[in-house]
Structures are given as structure tokens and as C-alpha cells.
């Protein structure tokens, strides 16, 4: 999959795309991450891409024309079918289901806003899916784009080994992960639960399922309720 990121701050991405699983996925050819500097599409000799809002008010708004040009340039270069996403706190909430949907696309173009966001005509003219990573306001769409990049890339075929794939089950199954322990068996008086060193695989699985349920009910009652509801619906079929 090719993921294009249109941003005013391409260098913000270097740490995230140059390490760990995202680095491995690029080296393995499962994903190509292409950073596009929006300023390269400025029509201004000072490379400006923003202007004050019509009607007044604080901040600056990103002009529509450079964004249209950047997306047209990508479309002309093999990205005809890439799915367009605009990161904004006013978008639909990002979750694991949306990550899975996006991972099935041919390609993605991520538009990162900054300042007071984009001129509304970007949305009118390009009809991107507007996505928010949560109910809080960040300084721009770059960190949300990194969140999206990371969660989509790890779902691409061949990126995670079977070792890691358990992690994929977590939100997909609608429950939180059970607690994990590693060596040594005792740390500062804190012991690993007996069952995990018992060697009884059946009991271990039972314990994990129970802990997972307990955690979900305690920390995310909304997820636990949604799961109960879908189970009930399933039984009615
Ligand atoms: N830009 C600023 N805040 C954001 C958020 N929560 N999600 C997506 N884009 C944003």
C-alpha cells in the first residue's frame, strides 16, 4: 500500500516512520510512505499556504488551491484510487474497525491540517473522509496522521508475524487485553499469579479470559455493554 501524507511539517514524521515496525514494513515492501510538503504547491513566492479567515477571528486558515494541486499531482502519479482522509477534530471518530477498513484500500492520502484548519472548499471539492482520533484538540493533523499510519500499517498482510497477531484480536473482539508478566517470578515482593506458572494451558486461557472481561467491565463499560448487546443480537438470529 502507498500512503501519501500531505503536510506542512514533513520532518515531524521522520522518527515515527524511521523506526520499529513502520521501518520494517517499508523495508519489506508492505507499505510505502510518501511525505508531500504542502508548501511545494504554494502559488506564492514566499511559499505561503495560509491566510486569515474571511469574517475575521483568530488564527490562519490553509488555502484550498495548494491542497487541490497537491492531490491532483498525486492522482496523476498512480494514486487514482487512493482513499482520501482529512484529519480534523471535527471528523468521525477513528477506531479499530475504521483502521481495518482503511487497511483494505489500494492506497491512502492523508491531509494534515494545521492552525485553524482547511478552507471548507477542500472538503466540498475533494470529499475526503474527515477523521478525528479523539475528543481533544491537537496543534495539527500530523500526530493523528501518525496514529492512523501506525494502526493501518500493522494490519497490512505480512507486517506482523504470527507472534504479534494476538494483539490484533484485542479491540476487534471488543475486549481489553489481559495482563502480561515476564521474568523474574518475583519483583519487589510482587509475584506472578500462580496459574501462569502452573503449566496448565487450559487454566491459563480461562484466567486470561476472565481478566480480560474484568478489565473491560471496570475500565471500559461502554465496550463491555456493546459486546453484550451484539451477543444478544446474535442469539436472536
Ligand atoms: N487535529 C487537531 N486535533 C485533532 C484530532 N483530535 N483528530 C484529528 N485531527 C486533529
mmCIF file of C-alpha atoms and ligand atoms in Angstrom:
data_model
loop_
_atom_site.group_PDB
_atom_site.id
_atom_site.type_symbol
_atom_site.label_atom_id
_atom_site.label_comp_id
_atom_site.label_asym_id
_atom_site.label_seq_id
_atom_site.Cartn_x
_atom_site.Cartn_y
_atom_site.Cartn_z
ATOM 1 C CA UNK A 1 0.000 0.000 0.000
ATOM 2 C CA UNK A 2 1.171 3.525 -0.730
ATOM 3 C CA UNK A 3 0.328 6.068 1.974
ATOM 4 C CA UNK A 4 0.850 9.702 0.958
ATOM 5 C CA UNK A 5 0.910 12.295 3.715
ATOM 6 C CA UNK A 6 0.295 15.915 2.736
ATOM 7 C CA UNK A 7 1.680 18.148 5.494
ATOM 8 C CA UNK A 8 3.353 21.453 6.277
ATOM 9 C CA UNK A 9 5.754 19.618 8.608
ATOM 10 C CA UNK A 10 7.151 16.509 6.891
ATOM 11 C CA UNK A 11 10.139 16.341 9.264
ATOM 12 C CA UNK A 12 7.779 15.614 12.177
ATOM 13 C CA UNK A 13 7.328 12.122 10.689
ATOM 14 C CA UNK A 14 10.960 11.051 10.468
ATOM 15 C CA UNK A 15 11.191 9.432 13.915
ATOM 16 C CA UNK A 16 7.923 7.543 13.608
ATOM 17 C CA UNK A 17 8.406 6.222 10.063
ATOM 18 C CA UNK A 18 12.120 5.504 10.555
ATOM 19 C CA UNK A 19 11.865 3.075 13.480
ATOM 20 C CA UNK A 20 10.452 -0.263 14.555
ATOM 21 C CA UNK A 21 7.555 -1.888 12.695
ATOM 22 C CA UNK A 22 6.887 1.033 10.305
ATOM 23 C CA UNK A 23 10.538 0.907 9.241
ATOM 24 C CA UNK A 24 10.396 -2.868 8.788
ATOM 25 C CA UNK A 25 7.148 -2.653 6.788
ATOM 26 C CA UNK A 26 8.734 -0.169 4.379
ATOM 27 C CA UNK A 27 11.873 -2.278 4.016
ATOM 28 C CA UNK A 28 9.709 -5.358 3.434
ATOM 29 C CA UNK A 29 7.717 -3.551 0.736
ATOM 30 C CA UNK A 30 4.347 -3.880 2.503
ATOM 31 C CA UNK A 31 3.980 -0.107 2.706
ATOM 32 C CA UNK A 32 5.486 2.917 1.017
ATOM 33 C CA UNK A 33 5.168 6.157 2.968
ATOM 34 C CA UNK A 34 5.492 9.270 0.830
ATOM 35 C CA UNK A 35 5.697 12.655 2.549
ATOM 36 C CA UNK A 36 4.452 15.602 0.500
ATOM 37 C CA UNK A 37 5.294 19.142 1.595
ATOM 38 C CA UNK A 38 2.231 21.287 1.008
ATOM 39 C CA UNK A 39 4.473 24.332 0.594
ATOM 40 C CA UNK A 40 5.765 22.805 -2.663
ATOM 41 C CA UNK A 41 2.300 23.600 -4.053
ATOM 42 C CA UNK A 42 2.157 27.196 -2.859
ATOM 43 C CA UNK A 43 1.454 29.778 -5.555
ATOM 44 C CA UNK A 44 3.257 32.427 -3.523
ATOM 45 C CA UNK A 45 6.933 33.336 -3.848
ATOM 46 C CA UNK A 46 7.287 33.100 -0.059
ATOM 47 C CA UNK A 47 5.760 29.591 -0.146
ATOM 48 C CA UNK A 48 2.802 30.733 1.926
ATOM 49 C CA UNK A 49 -0.182 28.408 2.064
ATOM 50 C CA UNK A 50 -2.346 30.089 4.712
ATOM 51 C CA UNK A 51 -4.337 33.299 5.079
ATOM 52 C CA UNK A 52 -6.618 34.952 7.648
ATOM 53 C CA UNK A 53 -10.215 33.716 7.791
ATOM 54 C CA UNK A 54 -12.952 35.594 5.932
ATOM 55 C CA UNK A 55 -15.293 37.116 8.505
ATOM 56 C CA UNK A 56 -12.445 37.685 10.935
ATOM 57 C CA UNK A 57 -11.406 35.736 14.014
ATOM 58 C CA UNK A 58 -8.172 34.296 15.347
ATOM 59 C CA UNK A 59 -5.584 32.214 13.505
ATOM 60 C CA UNK A 60 -4.932 31.340 9.917
ATOM 61 C CA UNK A 61 -6.719 29.016 7.506
ATOM 62 C CA UNK A 62 -4.981 26.743 4.972
ATOM 63 C CA UNK A 63 -5.897 27.801 1.435
ATOM 64 C CA UNK A 64 -7.767 25.352 -0.773
ATOM 65 C CA UNK A 65 -5.767 25.747 -4.011
ATOM 66 C CA UNK A 66 -2.433 24.246 -2.838
ATOM 67 C CA UNK A 67 -4.327 21.248 -1.398
ATOM 68 C CA UNK A 68 -6.230 20.723 -4.682
ATOM 69 C CA UNK A 69 -2.932 20.925 -6.578
ATOM 70 C CA UNK A 70 -1.134 18.501 -4.233
ATOM 71 C CA UNK A 71 -3.940 15.923 -4.508
ATOM 72 C CA UNK A 72 -4.212 16.349 -8.319
ATOM 73 C CA UNK A 73 -0.464 15.815 -8.613
ATOM 74 C CA UNK A 74 -0.728 12.571 -6.637
ATOM 75 C CA UNK A 75 -3.755 11.401 -8.657
ATOM 76 C CA UNK A 76 -1.761 11.942 -11.877
ATOM 77 C CA UNK A 77 1.039 9.843 -10.438
ATOM 78 C CA UNK A 78 -0.639 6.498 -9.892
ATOM 79 C CA UNK A 79 -2.851 7.407 -6.956
ATOM 80 C CA UNK A 80 -6.142 7.484 -8.907
ATOM 81 C CA UNK A 81 -7.749 5.070 -6.472
ATOM 82 C CA UNK A 82 -6.166 6.186 -3.207
ATOM 83 C CA UNK A 83 -8.703 6.880 -0.467
ATOM 84 C CA UNK A 84 -8.614 10.445 0.777
ATOM 85 C CA UNK A 85 -8.646 11.166 4.530
ATOM 86 C CA UNK A 86 -8.589 14.594 6.172
ATOM 87 C CA UNK A 87 -7.549 14.707 9.825
ATOM 88 C CA UNK A 88 -9.634 17.106 11.903
ATOM 89 C CA UNK A 89 -11.097 17.153 15.426
ATOM 90 C CA UNK A 90 -14.467 17.619 13.687
ATOM 91 C CA UNK A 91 -14.367 14.254 11.899
ATOM 92 C CA UNK A 92 -15.781 10.791 12.577
ATOM 93 C CA UNK A 93 -14.093 9.016 15.465
ATOM 94 C CA UNK A 94 -11.181 6.739 14.500
ATOM 95 C CA UNK A 95 -11.320 3.195 15.874
ATOM 96 C CA UNK A 96 -10.065 -0.316 15.125
ATOM 97 C CA UNK A 97 -12.956 -1.020 12.728
ATOM 98 C CA UNK A 98 -12.088 2.064 10.661
ATOM 99 C CA UNK A 99 -8.385 1.101 10.762
ATOM 100 C CA UNK A 100 -9.364 -2.278 9.303
ATOM 101 C CA UNK A 101 -11.476 -0.668 6.592
ATOM 102 C CA UNK A 102 -8.646 1.693 5.644
ATOM 103 C CA UNK A 103 -6.124 -1.171 5.571
ATOM 104 C CA UNK A 104 -8.165 -2.751 2.734
ATOM 105 C CA UNK A 105 -7.857 0.318 0.483
ATOM 106 C CA UNK A 106 -5.490 0.402 -2.521
ATOM 107 C CA UNK A 107 -3.769 3.464 -1.083
ATOM 108 C CA UNK A 108 -4.363 6.362 1.288
ATOM 109 C CA UNK A 109 -3.789 10.088 1.012
ATOM 110 C CA UNK A 110 -3.747 11.746 4.435
ATOM 111 C CA UNK A 111 -4.321 15.504 4.616
ATOM 112 C CA UNK A 112 -2.926 17.093 7.784
ATOM 113 C CA UNK A 113 -4.468 20.400 8.793
ATOM 114 C CA UNK A 114 -2.827 22.991 10.976
ATOM 115 C CA UNK A 115 -3.684 26.342 12.500
ATOM 116 C CA UNK A 116 -7.469 26.840 12.196
ATOM 117 C CA UNK A 117 -7.787 24.016 9.674
ATOM 118 C CA UNK A 118 -8.516 23.961 5.939
ATOM 119 C CA UNK A 119 -10.672 26.252 3.836
ATOM 120 C CA UNK A 120 -14.047 24.421 3.762
ATOM 121 C CA UNK A 121 -13.815 24.166 -0.037
ATOM 122 C CA UNK A 122 -11.180 21.420 0.406
ATOM 123 C CA UNK A 123 -13.973 19.256 1.834
ATOM 124 C CA UNK A 124 -16.516 20.455 -0.728
ATOM 125 C CA UNK A 125 -14.214 19.885 -3.689
ATOM 126 C CA UNK A 126 -12.442 16.663 -2.688
ATOM 127 C CA UNK A 127 -14.976 14.934 -0.392
ATOM 128 C CA UNK A 128 -12.395 13.338 1.889
ATOM 129 C CA UNK A 129 -13.423 11.200 4.855
ATOM 130 C CA UNK A 130 -12.910 13.563 7.800
ATOM 131 C CA UNK A 131 -11.426 11.657 10.727
ATOM 132 C CA UNK A 132 -10.738 12.594 14.361
ATOM 133 C CA UNK A 133 -8.570 10.458 16.648
ATOM 134 C CA UNK A 134 -10.481 11.534 19.762
ATOM 135 C CA UNK A 135 -12.304 14.274 21.585
ATOM 136 C CA UNK A 136 -9.377 16.592 22.241
ATOM 137 C CA UNK A 137 -7.687 19.254 20.151
ATOM 138 C CA UNK A 138 -4.096 18.880 18.993
ATOM 139 C CA UNK A 139 -1.990 21.543 17.301
ATOM 140 C CA UNK A 140 -2.359 19.853 13.932
ATOM 141 C CA UNK A 141 -3.238 16.724 11.988
ATOM 142 C CA UNK A 142 0.313 15.345 11.937
ATOM 143 C CA UNK A 143 0.156 13.339 15.169
ATOM 144 C CA UNK A 144 -3.316 11.986 14.233
ATOM 145 C CA UNK A 145 -1.904 11.018 10.800
ATOM 146 C CA UNK A 146 0.914 9.128 12.553
ATOM 147 C CA UNK A 147 -1.649 7.292 14.691
ATOM 148 C CA UNK A 148 -3.525 6.314 11.544
ATOM 149 C CA UNK A 149 -0.332 5.325 9.692
ATOM 150 C CA UNK A 150 0.775 3.110 12.539
ATOM 151 C CA UNK A 151 -2.542 1.376 13.175
ATOM 152 C CA UNK A 152 -3.239 0.777 9.467
ATOM 153 C CA UNK A 153 0.298 -0.422 8.631
ATOM 154 C CA UNK A 154 0.324 -3.084 11.344
ATOM 155 C CA UNK A 155 -2.846 -4.556 9.802
ATOM 156 C CA UNK A 156 -1.341 -4.968 6.308
ATOM 157 C CA UNK A 157 -0.678 -8.572 5.266
ATOM 158 C CA UNK A 158 2.827 -9.719 6.187
ATOM 159 C CA UNK A 159 3.654 -6.832 8.535
ATOM 160 C CA UNK A 160 3.134 -8.639 11.844
ATOM 161 C CA UNK A 161 4.429 -12.147 12.396
ATOM 162 C CA UNK A 162 2.017 -14.702 13.865
ATOM 163 C CA UNK A 163 3.713 -13.957 17.186
ATOM 164 C CA UNK A 164 2.231 -10.485 17.256
ATOM 165 C CA UNK A 165 -1.110 -11.243 15.715
ATOM 166 C CA UNK A 166 -2.755 -11.872 19.084
ATOM 167 C CA UNK A 167 -2.607 -8.125 19.593
ATOM 168 C CA UNK A 168 -4.878 -7.732 16.606
ATOM 169 C CA UNK A 169 -7.599 -9.638 18.394
ATOM 170 C CA UNK A 170 -7.877 -7.157 21.237
ATOM 171 C CA UNK A 171 -10.157 -4.382 20.081
ATOM 172 C CA UNK A 172 -11.522 -6.484 17.250
ATOM 173 C CA UNK A 173 -13.008 -8.843 19.810
ATOM 174 C CA UNK A 174 -14.345 -5.910 21.823
ATOM 175 C CA UNK A 175 -12.365 -6.592 24.992
ATOM 176 C CA UNK A 176 -9.199 -5.170 26.545
ATOM 177 C CA UNK A 177 -6.020 -7.212 26.814
ATOM 178 C CA UNK A 178 -5.324 -9.399 29.868
ATOM 179 C CA UNK A 179 -2.248 -8.530 31.992
ATOM 180 C CA UNK A 180 1.136 -9.940 30.983
ATOM 181 C CA UNK A 181 4.134 -10.913 33.146
ATOM 182 C CA UNK A 182 7.723 -11.877 32.394
ATOM 183 C CA UNK A 183 10.874 -12.853 34.323
ATOM 184 C CA UNK A 184 11.649 -12.842 37.191
ATOM 185 C CA UNK A 185 8.843 -14.541 39.075
ATOM 186 C CA UNK A 186 9.039 -12.002 41.889
ATOM 187 C CA UNK A 187 9.808 -8.248 41.644
ATOM 188 C CA UNK A 188 9.909 -6.126 44.814
ATOM 189 C CA UNK A 189 7.626 -8.526 46.563
ATOM 190 C CA UNK A 190 5.157 -8.651 43.643
ATOM 191 C CA UNK A 191 4.554 -12.195 42.414
ATOM 192 C CA UNK A 192 3.405 -13.605 39.079
ATOM 193 C CA UNK A 193 -0.067 -15.195 39.522
ATOM 194 C CA UNK A 194 0.355 -18.926 40.319
ATOM 195 C CA UNK A 195 -1.800 -20.078 37.401
ATOM 196 C CA UNK A 196 0.627 -18.615 34.826
ATOM 197 C CA UNK A 197 3.478 -20.818 36.063
ATOM 198 C CA UNK A 198 1.301 -23.904 36.561
ATOM 199 C CA UNK A 199 1.877 -25.237 33.042
ATOM 200 C CA UNK A 200 -1.884 -25.887 32.696
ATOM 201 C CA UNK A 201 -2.746 -24.269 29.345
ATOM 202 C CA UNK A 202 -6.489 -24.647 29.808
ATOM 203 C CA UNK A 203 -6.397 -22.879 33.181
ATOM 204 C CA UNK A 204 -4.139 -20.141 31.748
ATOM 205 C CA UNK A 205 -6.599 -19.484 28.917
ATOM 206 C CA UNK A 206 -9.509 -19.392 31.363
ATOM 207 C CA UNK A 207 -7.675 -16.964 33.666
ATOM 208 C CA UNK A 208 -6.794 -14.677 30.769
ATOM 209 C CA UNK A 209 -10.337 -14.587 29.500
ATOM 210 C CA UNK A 210 -11.625 -13.792 32.977
ATOM 211 C CA UNK A 211 -9.061 -10.972 33.496
ATOM 212 C CA UNK A 212 -9.835 -9.572 30.095
ATOM 213 C CA UNK A 213 -13.543 -9.447 30.942
ATOM 214 C CA UNK A 214 -12.909 -7.960 34.379
ATOM 215 C CA UNK A 215 -10.702 -5.216 32.942
ATOM 216 C CA UNK A 216 -13.149 -4.356 30.190
ATOM 217 C CA UNK A 217 -16.060 -4.077 32.640
ATOM 218 C CA UNK A 218 -14.015 -1.955 35.043
ATOM 219 C CA UNK A 219 -12.257 0.359 32.592
ATOM 220 C CA UNK A 220 -14.471 0.387 29.516
ATOM 221 C CA UNK A 221 -18.072 -0.328 30.494
ATOM 222 C CA UNK A 222 -19.082 1.084 27.089
ATOM 223 C CA UNK A 223 -17.164 -1.701 25.288
ATOM 224 C CA UNK A 224 -18.497 -4.363 27.647
ATOM 225 C CA UNK A 225 -22.098 -3.196 27.058
ATOM 226 C CA UNK A 226 -21.619 -3.126 23.267
ATOM 227 C CA UNK A 227 -20.263 -6.673 23.355
ATOM 228 C CA UNK A 228 -23.180 -7.943 25.475
ATOM 229 C CA UNK A 229 -25.629 -6.288 23.090
ATOM 230 C CA UNK A 230 -24.069 -7.823 19.983
ATOM 231 C CA UNK A 231 -24.044 -11.270 21.659
ATOM 232 C CA UNK A 232 -27.747 -10.900 22.442
ATOM 233 C CA UNK A 233 -28.495 -9.880 18.863
ATOM 234 C CA UNK A 234 -26.527 -12.882 17.646
ATOM 235 C CA UNK A 235 -28.592 -15.231 19.837
ATOM 236 C CA UNK A 236 -31.810 -13.794 18.437
ATOM 237 C CA UNK A 237 -30.834 -14.657 14.860
HETATM 238 N N1 LIG B 1 -6.306 17.949 14.508
HETATM 239 C C1 LIG B 1 -6.321 18.523 15.739
HETATM 240 N N2 LIG B 1 -6.863 17.726 16.645
HETATM 241 C C2 LIG B 1 -7.218 16.569 16.002
HETATM 242 C C3 LIG B 1 -7.844 15.363 16.411
HETATM 243 N N3 LIG B 1 -8.225 15.143 17.668
HETATM 244 N N4 LIG B 1 -8.046 14.418 15.469
HETATM 245 C C4 LIG B 1 -7.689 14.628 14.181
HETATM 246 N N5 LIG B 1 -7.103 15.757 13.741
HETATM 247 C C5 LIG B 1 -6.868 16.730 14.635
#
